[in-house]
Amino acid sequence: MSMLNVDNIQKSFGKNEVLKNISFSLEKGEVLAIIGSSGSGKTTLLRCLNFLERPQKGKITVNGEVLFDGDTYSKQKESEIRKKRLHFGMVFQSFNLFPQYKVIENIVLAPQLQAKEQLKSTGEYMGVKTYKEAQQKIMENALVLLEKVGLSEKKDAYPCNLSGGQQQRVAIARALALNPDILCFDEPTSALDPELTGEVLNVIKGLKTSDSTMIVVTHEIEFARDVADKIIFMADGVIAEEGTPQQVINNPQNPRTKAFLSRFKQNFS
Ligand SMILES: Nc1ncnc2c1ncn2[C@@H]1O[C@H](COP(=O)(O)OP(=O)(O)OP(=O)(O)O)[C@@H](O)[C@H]1O
Ligand SMILES: [Mg+2]
């Protein structure tokens, strides 16, 4: 069974059909890179997975659990949606850290809220029964994550005192803190100066070795080829081509993929 199944997702904004029957699947531990020109629907697709947008049609299944089914959809409570959203972690182009909180607070905030909610409803959170114990677990985990993204020494800094690359690495740690099944990145390096891009891409590469399942929307073609198990090339709301990096980037078949890749300076063949 695949970890993620996306079946025939269709999304329109008014008359503009932005996603036209998108289907793909992802196995546990796999990295999917989504490439494609501006306006092809990449961000909209990630937003549909994260319940930030609601598709008109289609089905989204994670680990066999149907999270969304356009045929049977009825309005859901915000708490239900929040729970479903937890399957996906999201890292945006623009970091979106809370400026008034220290790095460590940015990371522990959401898990602490989750712990409170879960303790109230089930009496247990990650094997402990009191909020104090939960807080301790959350803090320990946050410190491990900060180490993982190479920012242990910045734990008490405020976001405004960090470089863009550091802020983005905190955003990655923050997304991981909720232990999502699938971590999604929407152009995680496109707001960064070129010299800061590498440090963020290296952290993402590092996550691959620790078996995280990831979807990365990126314009970094070289990186996509390096890190992805599977590449999807989107054009005008459809998957124009998909396959291994070897297939899609080194040996594209679709003329649109060829035209898109030819815009990049390097020759990938
Ligand atoms: N909230 C919205 N309301 C109306 N139209 C939208 C909305 N969000 C996106 N669109 C439209 O959907 C289409 C796809 O946009 P999307 O942001 O998904 O593209 P993208 O592939 O992520 O592009 P980019 O590479 O520039 O980020 C565009 O035509 C865009 O104008
Ligand atoms: Mg986008």
mmCIF file of C-alpha atoms and ligand atoms in Angstrom:
data_model
loop_
_atom_site.group_PDB
_atom_site.id
_atom_site.type_symbol
_atom_site.label_atom_id
_atom_site.label_comp_id
_atom_site.label_asym_id
_atom_site.label_seq_id
_atom_site.Cartn_x
_atom_site.Cartn_y
_atom_site.Cartn_z
ATOM 1 C CA MET A 1 0.000 0.000 0.000
ATOM 2 C CA SER A 2 1.305 3.447 -0.901
ATOM 3 C CA MET A 3 1.702 5.995 1.867
ATOM 4 C CA LEU A 4 -0.055 8.647 -0.205
ATOM 5 C CA ASN A 5 -2.591 8.218 -2.968
ATOM 6 C CA VAL A 6 -3.893 11.213 -4.870
ATOM 7 C CA ASP A 7 -6.714 10.265 -7.251
ATOM 8 C CA ASN A 8 -8.141 12.544 -9.902
ATOM 9 C CA ILE A 9 -7.889 15.785 -8.008
ATOM 10 C CA GLN A 10 -9.641 18.616 -9.773
ATOM 11 C CA LYS A 11 -9.541 22.209 -8.590
ATOM 12 C CA SER A 12 -10.936 25.328 -10.230
ATOM 13 C CA PHE A 13 -10.931 28.955 -9.193
ATOM 14 C CA GLY A 14 -14.075 30.262 -10.872
ATOM 15 C CA LYS A 15 -13.763 29.261 -14.513
ATOM 16 C CA ASN A 16 -10.016 28.711 -14.245
ATOM 17 C CA GLU A 17 -9.380 24.972 -13.995
ATOM 18 C CA VAL A 18 -6.031 24.891 -12.222
ATOM 19 C CA LEU A 19 -5.717 21.153 -11.480
ATOM 20 C CA LYS A 20 -7.124 18.772 -14.052
ATOM 21 C CA ASN A 21 -7.443 15.233 -12.732
ATOM 22 C CA ILE A 22 -4.113 14.957 -10.983
ATOM 23 C CA SER A 23 -3.225 11.446 -9.818
ATOM 24 C CA PHE A 24 -0.043 10.087 -8.289
ATOM 25 C CA SER A 25 1.155 7.987 -5.410
ATOM 26 C CA LEU A 26 4.097 8.044 -3.058
ATOM 27 C CA GLU A 27 5.707 5.258 -1.045
ATOM 28 C CA LYS A 28 7.033 5.627 2.491
ATOM 29 C CA GLY A 29 10.521 7.138 2.490
ATOM 30 C CA GLU A 30 10.248 8.353 -1.101
ATOM 31 C CA VAL A 31 11.045 11.880 -2.223
ATOM 32 C CA LEU A 32 8.894 13.381 -4.957
ATOM 33 C CA ALA A 33 10.026 16.546 -6.704
ATOM 34 C CA ILE A 34 7.437 18.588 -8.573
ATOM 35 C CA ILE A 35 8.754 20.886 -11.281
ATOM 36 C CA GLY A 36 6.962 23.028 -13.830
ATOM 37 C CA SER A 37 6.578 26.578 -15.004
ATOM 38 C CA SER A 38 4.941 29.387 -13.101
ATOM 39 C CA GLY A 39 1.164 29.039 -12.859
ATOM 40 C CA SER A 40 1.137 25.309 -13.669
ATOM 41 C CA GLY A 41 -0.624 24.497 -10.369
ATOM 42 C CA LYS A 42 2.202 23.248 -8.139
ATOM 43 C CA THR A 43 1.380 25.376 -5.102
ATOM 44 C CA THR A 44 -2.341 24.734 -5.513
ATOM 45 C CA LEU A 45 -1.666 21.000 -5.455
ATOM 46 C CA LEU A 46 0.294 21.260 -2.178
ATOM 47 C CA ARG A 47 -2.423 23.487 -0.714
ATOM 48 C CA CYS A 48 -5.059 20.886 -1.589
ATOM 49 C CA LEU A 49 -3.033 18.196 0.212
ATOM 50 C CA ASN A 50 -2.814 20.441 3.278
ATOM 51 C CA PHE A 51 -6.510 21.373 3.306
ATOM 52 C CA LEU A 52 -5.687 24.992 2.637
ATOM 53 C CA GLU A 53 -7.761 24.621 -0.531
ATOM 54 C CA ARG A 54 -10.654 22.291 -1.161
ATOM 55 C CA PRO A 55 -10.674 20.418 -4.484
ATOM 56 C CA GLN A 56 -13.972 20.100 -6.363
ATOM 57 C CA LYS A 57 -13.314 16.428 -7.088
ATOM 58 C CA GLY A 58 -10.982 13.615 -6.270
ATOM 59 C CA LYS A 59 -9.687 11.591 -3.385
ATOM 60 C CA ILE A 60 -6.692 11.899 -1.048
ATOM 61 C CA THR A 61 -5.666 8.845 0.978
ATOM 62 C CA VAL A 62 -2.822 8.579 3.512
ATOM 63 C CA ASN A 63 -1.851 5.163 4.880
ATOM 64 C CA GLY A 64 -5.195 3.784 3.743
ATOM 65 C CA GLU A 65 -7.199 6.488 5.523
ATOM 66 C CA VAL A 66 -9.351 8.554 3.165
ATOM 67 C CA LEU A 67 -8.725 12.178 4.164
ATOM 68 C CA PHE A 68 -10.728 13.758 1.386
ATOM 69 C CA ASP A 69 -13.310 12.401 -1.029
ATOM 70 C CA GLY A 70 -15.029 14.913 -3.296
ATOM 71 C CA ASP A 71 -17.968 12.522 -3.826
ATOM 72 C CA THR A 72 -18.886 12.258 -0.175
ATOM 73 C CA TYR A 73 -17.541 15.574 1.078
ATOM 74 C CA SER A 74 -19.609 17.446 3.605
ATOM 75 C CA LYS A 75 -18.543 20.446 5.605
ATOM 76 C CA GLN A 76 -16.173 19.393 8.373
ATOM 77 C CA LYS A 77 -15.436 20.900 11.732
ATOM 78 C CA GLU A 78 -12.246 22.945 11.969
ATOM 79 C CA SER A 79 -10.922 20.484 14.585
ATOM 80 C CA GLU A 80 -11.430 17.581 12.131
ATOM 81 C CA ILE A 81 -9.567 19.432 9.403
ATOM 82 C CA ARG A 82 -6.744 20.311 11.791
ATOM 83 C CA LYS A 83 -6.354 16.648 12.643
ATOM 84 C CA LYS A 84 -6.187 15.644 8.980
ATOM 85 C CA ARG A 85 -3.754 18.407 8.218
ATOM 86 C CA LEU A 86 -1.317 16.838 10.712
ATOM 87 C CA HIS A 87 -0.503 14.119 8.183
ATOM 88 C CA PHE A 88 1.305 16.799 6.198
ATOM 89 C CA GLY A 89 4.019 19.199 7.299
ATOM 90 C CA MET A 90 4.406 22.344 5.274
ATOM 91 C CA VAL A 91 7.452 24.509 4.644
ATOM 92 C CA PHE A 92 6.745 27.634 2.638
ATOM 93 C CA GLN A 93 8.956 29.814 0.489
ATOM 94 C CA SER A 94 8.714 32.690 2.960
ATOM 95 C CA PHE A 95 9.549 30.802 6.226
ATOM 96 C CA ASN A 96 6.539 32.271 8.124
ATOM 97 C CA LEU A 97 8.163 32.035 11.557
ATOM 98 C CA PHE A 98 6.474 33.827 14.446
ATOM 99 C CA PRO A 99 8.688 36.928 14.827
ATOM 100 C CA GLN A 100 7.785 37.536 18.466
ATOM 101 C CA TYR A 101 8.950 34.080 19.573
ATOM 102 C CA LYS A 102 12.435 32.666 20.006
ATOM 103 C CA VAL A 103 13.608 29.852 17.728
ATOM 104 C CA ILE A 104 12.893 27.157 20.311
ATOM 105 C CA GLU A 105 9.444 28.607 21.022
ATOM 106 C CA ASN A 106 8.631 28.585 17.317
ATOM 107 C CA ILE A 107 9.317 24.851 17.328
ATOM 108 C CA VAL A 108 7.510 23.816 20.523
ATOM 109 C CA LEU A 109 4.414 25.994 20.170
ATOM 110 C CA ALA A 110 2.314 23.789 17.891
ATOM 111 C CA PRO A 111 3.221 20.482 19.605
ATOM 112 C CA GLN A 112 2.342 22.049 22.982
ATOM 113 C CA LEU A 113 -1.108 23.027 21.711
ATOM 114 C CA GLN A 114 -1.499 19.573 20.239
ATOM 115 C CA ALA A 115 -0.494 17.989 23.569
ATOM 116 C CA LYS A 116 -3.039 20.073 25.481
ATOM 117 C CA GLU A 117 -5.795 19.110 23.066
ATOM 118 C CA GLN A 118 -4.857 15.442 23.039
ATOM 119 C CA LEU A 119 -4.479 15.188 26.827
ATOM 120 C CA LYS A 120 -7.921 16.701 27.182
ATOM 121 C CA SER A 121 -9.559 14.344 24.711
ATOM 122 C CA THR A 122 -7.659 11.073 25.288
ATOM 123 C CA GLY A 123 -5.762 11.619 28.568
ATOM 124 C CA GLU A 124 -2.482 10.688 26.885
ATOM 125 C CA TYR A 125 0.168 12.282 24.682
ATOM 126 C CA MET A 126 3.141 10.311 23.354
ATOM 127 C CA GLY A 127 2.898 7.851 26.187
ATOM 128 C CA VAL A 128 2.666 10.403 29.015
ATOM 129 C CA LYS A 129 -0.335 11.572 30.995
ATOM 130 C CA THR A 130 0.481 15.042 32.300
ATOM 131 C CA TYR A 131 1.148 18.293 30.485
ATOM 132 C CA LYS A 132 4.390 18.781 32.383
ATOM 133 C CA GLU A 133 5.786 15.470 31.122
ATOM 134 C CA ALA A 134 4.501 16.231 27.634
ATOM 135 C CA GLN A 135 6.282 19.591 27.680
ATOM 136 C CA GLN A 136 9.513 17.881 28.612
ATOM 137 C CA LYS A 137 9.197 15.386 25.748
ATOM 138 C CA ILE A 138 8.398 18.183 23.315
ATOM 139 C CA MET A 139 11.423 20.192 24.451
ATOM 140 C CA GLU A 140 13.759 17.182 24.157
ATOM 141 C CA ASN A 141 12.461 16.479 20.669
ATOM 142 C CA ALA A 142 12.818 20.134 19.643
ATOM 143 C CA LEU A 143 16.465 20.147 20.723
ATOM 144 C CA VAL A 144 17.124 17.014 18.667
ATOM 145 C CA LEU A 145 15.487 18.670 15.651
ATOM 146 C CA LEU A 146 17.498 21.859 16.086
ATOM 147 C CA GLU A 147 20.638 19.751 16.118
ATOM 148 C CA LYS A 148 19.452 18.003 12.963
ATOM 149 C CA VAL A 149 19.114 21.316 11.100
ATOM 150 C CA GLY A 150 22.438 22.526 12.561
ATOM 151 C CA LEU A 151 21.080 25.347 14.713
ATOM 152 C CA SER A 152 21.486 24.228 18.322
ATOM 153 C CA GLU A 153 23.371 27.407 19.192
ATOM 154 C CA LYS A 154 20.531 29.591 17.912
ATOM 155 C CA LYS A 155 17.850 28.191 20.154
ATOM 156 C CA ASP A 156 17.260 31.432 22.049
ATOM 157 C CA ALA A 157 17.634 33.785 19.086
ATOM 158 C CA TYR A 158 14.748 35.670 17.544
ATOM 159 C CA PRO A 159 13.962 35.099 13.836
ATOM 160 C CA CYS A 160 14.925 38.675 12.928
ATOM 161 C CA ASN A 161 18.500 37.915 14.027
ATOM 162 C CA LEU A 162 18.848 34.892 11.738
ATOM 163 C CA SER A 163 19.805 34.708 8.079
ATOM 164 C CA GLY A 164 17.152 33.598 5.576
ATOM 165 C CA GLY A 165 18.759 30.176 5.326
ATOM 166 C CA GLN A 166 18.749 29.791 9.109
ATOM 167 C CA GLN A 167 15.124 30.901 9.315
ATOM 168 C CA GLN A 168 14.174 28.341 6.721
ATOM 169 C CA ARG A 169 16.005 25.626 8.655
ATOM 170 C CA VAL A 170 14.022 26.583 11.769
ATOM 171 C CA ALA A 171 10.849 26.349 9.663
ATOM 172 C CA ILE A 172 11.882 22.821 8.666
ATOM 173 C CA ALA A 173 12.480 21.845 12.317
ATOM 174 C CA ARG A 174 9.111 23.351 13.202
ATOM 175 C CA ALA A 175 7.337 21.304 10.549
ATOM 176 C CA LEU A 176 9.115 18.125 11.702
ATOM 177 C CA ALA A 177 8.131 18.750 15.329
ATOM 178 C CA LEU A 178 4.585 17.657 14.576
ATOM 179 C CA ASN A 179 5.931 14.409 13.185
ATOM 180 C CA PRO A 180 4.068 14.506 9.878
ATOM 181 C CA ASP A 181 3.778 11.481 7.588
ATOM 182 C CA ILE A 182 4.709 13.603 4.610
ATOM 183 C CA LEU A 183 6.766 16.778 4.609
ATOM 184 C CA CYS A 184 5.916 19.234 1.833
ATOM 185 C CA PHE A 185 8.145 22.070 0.639
ATOM 186 C CA ASP A 186 6.986 24.837 -1.661
ATOM 187 C CA GLU A 187 10.073 26.330 -3.298
ATOM 188 C CA PRO A 188 11.980 26.330 -0.003
ATOM 189 C CA THR A 189 14.994 28.171 -1.403
ATOM 190 C CA SER A 190 13.521 30.627 -3.861
ATOM 191 C CA ALA A 191 13.445 33.519 -1.368
ATOM 192 C CA LEU A 192 17.111 32.978 -0.485
ATOM 193 C CA ASP A 193 20.299 34.492 -1.796
ATOM 194 C CA PRO A 194 22.168 31.881 -3.855
ATOM 195 C CA GLU A 195 24.866 31.426 -1.221
ATOM 196 C CA LEU A 196 22.249 30.410 1.370
ATOM 197 C CA THR A 197 20.434 27.952 -0.876
ATOM 198 C CA GLY A 198 22.936 25.142 -0.345
ATOM 199 C CA GLU A 199 22.569 24.953 3.436
ATOM 200 C CA VAL A 200 18.791 24.483 3.164
ATOM 201 C CA LEU A 201 19.068 21.939 0.356
ATOM 202 C CA ASN A 202 21.639 20.023 2.421
ATOM 203 C CA VAL A 203 19.226 19.807 5.344
ATOM 204 C CA ILE A 204 16.543 18.437 3.016
ATOM 205 C CA LYS A 205 19.042 15.931 1.632
ATOM 206 C CA GLY A 206 19.868 14.914 5.200
ATOM 207 C CA LEU A 207 16.190 14.239 5.889
ATOM 208 C CA LYS A 208 16.098 11.857 2.964
ATOM 209 C CA THR A 209 18.701 9.676 4.622
ATOM 210 C CA SER A 210 16.598 9.589 7.794
ATOM 211 C CA ASP A 211 13.739 8.162 5.719
ATOM 212 C CA SER A 212 11.331 11.092 5.664
ATOM 213 C CA THR A 213 8.671 10.993 2.965
ATOM 214 C CA MET A 214 8.776 14.314 1.139
ATOM 215 C CA ILE A 215 7.204 16.322 -1.657
ATOM 216 C CA VAL A 216 9.405 19.167 -2.844
ATOM 217 C CA VAL A 217 8.211 21.799 -5.304
ATOM 218 C CA THR A 218 11.400 23.297 -6.649
ATOM 219 C CA HIS A 219 13.076 25.179 -9.447
ATOM 220 C CA GLU A 220 16.420 23.675 -8.425
ATOM 221 C CA ILE A 221 16.580 21.092 -11.173
ATOM 222 C CA GLU A 222 20.030 19.810 -10.229
ATOM 223 C CA PHE A 223 18.844 19.311 -6.641
ATOM 224 C CA ALA A 224 15.657 17.573 -7.801
ATOM 225 C CA ARG A 225 17.699 15.181 -9.888
ATOM 226 C CA ASP A 226 20.009 14.531 -6.987
ATOM 227 C CA VAL A 227 17.530 13.952 -4.199
ATOM 228 C CA ALA A 228 14.244 12.807 -5.764
ATOM 229 C CA ASP A 229 13.170 9.227 -6.345
ATOM 230 C CA LYS A 230 10.425 10.444 -8.603
ATOM 231 C CA ILE A 231 9.824 13.621 -10.594
ATOM 232 C CA ILE A 232 6.534 15.075 -11.765
ATOM 233 C CA PHE A 233 6.573 17.746 -14.430
ATOM 234 C CA MET A 234 3.385 19.819 -14.349
ATOM 235 C CA ALA A 235 2.100 21.977 -17.175
ATOM 236 C CA ASP A 236 -1.240 23.809 -17.204
ATOM 237 C CA GLY A 237 -2.747 21.757 -14.407
ATOM 238 C CA VAL A 238 -1.837 18.299 -15.696
ATOM 239 C CA ILE A 239 1.042 15.930 -15.060
ATOM 240 C CA ALA A 240 2.710 16.180 -18.444
ATOM 241 C CA GLU A 241 5.454 13.724 -17.554
ATOM 242 C CA GLU A 242 6.501 11.646 -14.578
ATOM 243 C CA GLY A 243 9.200 9.142 -13.816
ATOM 244 C CA THR A 244 12.640 8.796 -12.308
ATOM 245 C CA PRO A 245 15.052 11.748 -12.521
ATOM 246 C CA GLN A 246 16.911 9.768 -15.165
ATOM 247 C CA GLN A 247 13.751 9.588 -17.263
ATOM 248 C CA VAL A 248 12.253 13.036 -16.748
ATOM 249 C CA ILE A 249 15.352 15.208 -16.474
ATOM 250 C CA ASN A 250 18.016 13.362 -18.413
ATOM 251 C CA ASN A 251 15.778 11.923 -21.072
ATOM 252 C CA PRO A 252 12.449 13.803 -21.273
ATOM 253 C CA GLN A 253 9.938 12.557 -23.838
ATOM 254 C CA ASN A 254 7.297 15.258 -23.738
ATOM 255 C CA PRO A 255 8.117 18.340 -25.865
ATOM 256 C CA ARG A 256 6.855 20.573 -23.025
ATOM 257 C CA THR A 257 9.272 19.009 -20.545
ATOM 258 C CA LYS A 258 12.078 19.440 -23.069
ATOM 259 C CA ALA A 259 11.156 23.098 -23.612
ATOM 260 C CA PHE A 260 10.955 23.724 -19.854
ATOM 261 C CA LEU A 261 14.322 22.111 -19.115
ATOM 262 C CA SER A 262 16.012 23.891 -22.005
ATOM 263 C CA ARG A 263 15.444 27.158 -20.120
ATOM 264 C CA PHE A 264 17.951 26.078 -17.538
ATOM 265 C CA LYS A 265 21.523 26.757 -18.421
ATOM 266 C CA GLN A 266 22.889 23.331 -17.682
ATOM 267 C CA ASN A 267 22.584 20.465 -20.039
ATOM 268 C CA PHE A 268 21.070 17.568 -18.116
ATOM 269 C CA SER A 269 21.532 14.820 -20.663
HETATM 270 N N1 LIG B 1 -6.616 31.723 -4.422
HETATM 271 C C1 LIG B 1 -6.655 31.778 -5.756
HETATM 272 N N2 LIG B 1 -7.684 32.384 -6.404
HETATM 273 C C2 LIG B 1 -7.728 32.414 -7.741
HETATM 274 N N3 LIG B 1 -6.803 31.880 -8.555
HETATM 275 C C3 LIG B 1 -5.759 31.276 -7.980
HETATM 276 C C4 LIG B 1 -5.621 31.187 -6.557
HETATM 277 N N4 LIG B 1 -4.475 30.514 -6.276
HETATM 278 C C5 LIG B 1 -3.920 30.210 -7.465
HETATM 279 N N5 LIG B 1 -4.684 30.646 -8.483
HETATM 280 C C6 LIG B 1 -4.388 30.454 -9.920
HETATM 281 O O1 LIG B 1 -4.079 29.099 -10.133
HETATM 282 C C7 LIG B 1 -3.063 28.936 -11.109
HETATM 283 C C8 LIG B 1 -1.961 28.082 -10.546
HETATM 284 O O2 LIG B 1 -1.320 28.781 -9.499
HETATM 285 P P1 LIG B 1 -0.220 28.128 -8.572
HETATM 286 O O3 LIG B 1 0.141 29.121 -7.555
HETATM 287 O O4 LIG B 1 -0.684 26.802 -8.109
HETATM 288 O O5 LIG B 1 0.981 27.914 -9.618
HETATM 289 P P2 LIG B 1 2.485 27.481 -9.354
HETATM 290 O O6 LIG B 1 2.756 26.329 -10.277
HETATM 291 O O7 LIG B 1 2.714 27.259 -7.920
HETATM 292 O O8 LIG B 1 3.305 28.758 -9.862
HETATM 293 P P3 LIG B 1 4.701 29.392 -9.317
HETATM 294 O O9 LIG B 1 5.802 28.553 -9.915
HETATM 295 O O10 LIG B 1 4.700 30.774 -9.877
HETATM 296 O O11 LIG B 1 4.667 29.385 -7.838
HETATM 297 C C9 LIG B 1 -2.644 30.340 -11.513
HETATM 298 O O12 LIG B 1 -3.332 30.651 -12.705
HETATM 299 C C10 LIG B 1 -3.148 31.198 -10.367
HETATM 300 O O13 LIG B 1 -3.471 32.488 -10.816
HETATM 301 MG MG MG B 2 3.934 28.180 -6.482
#
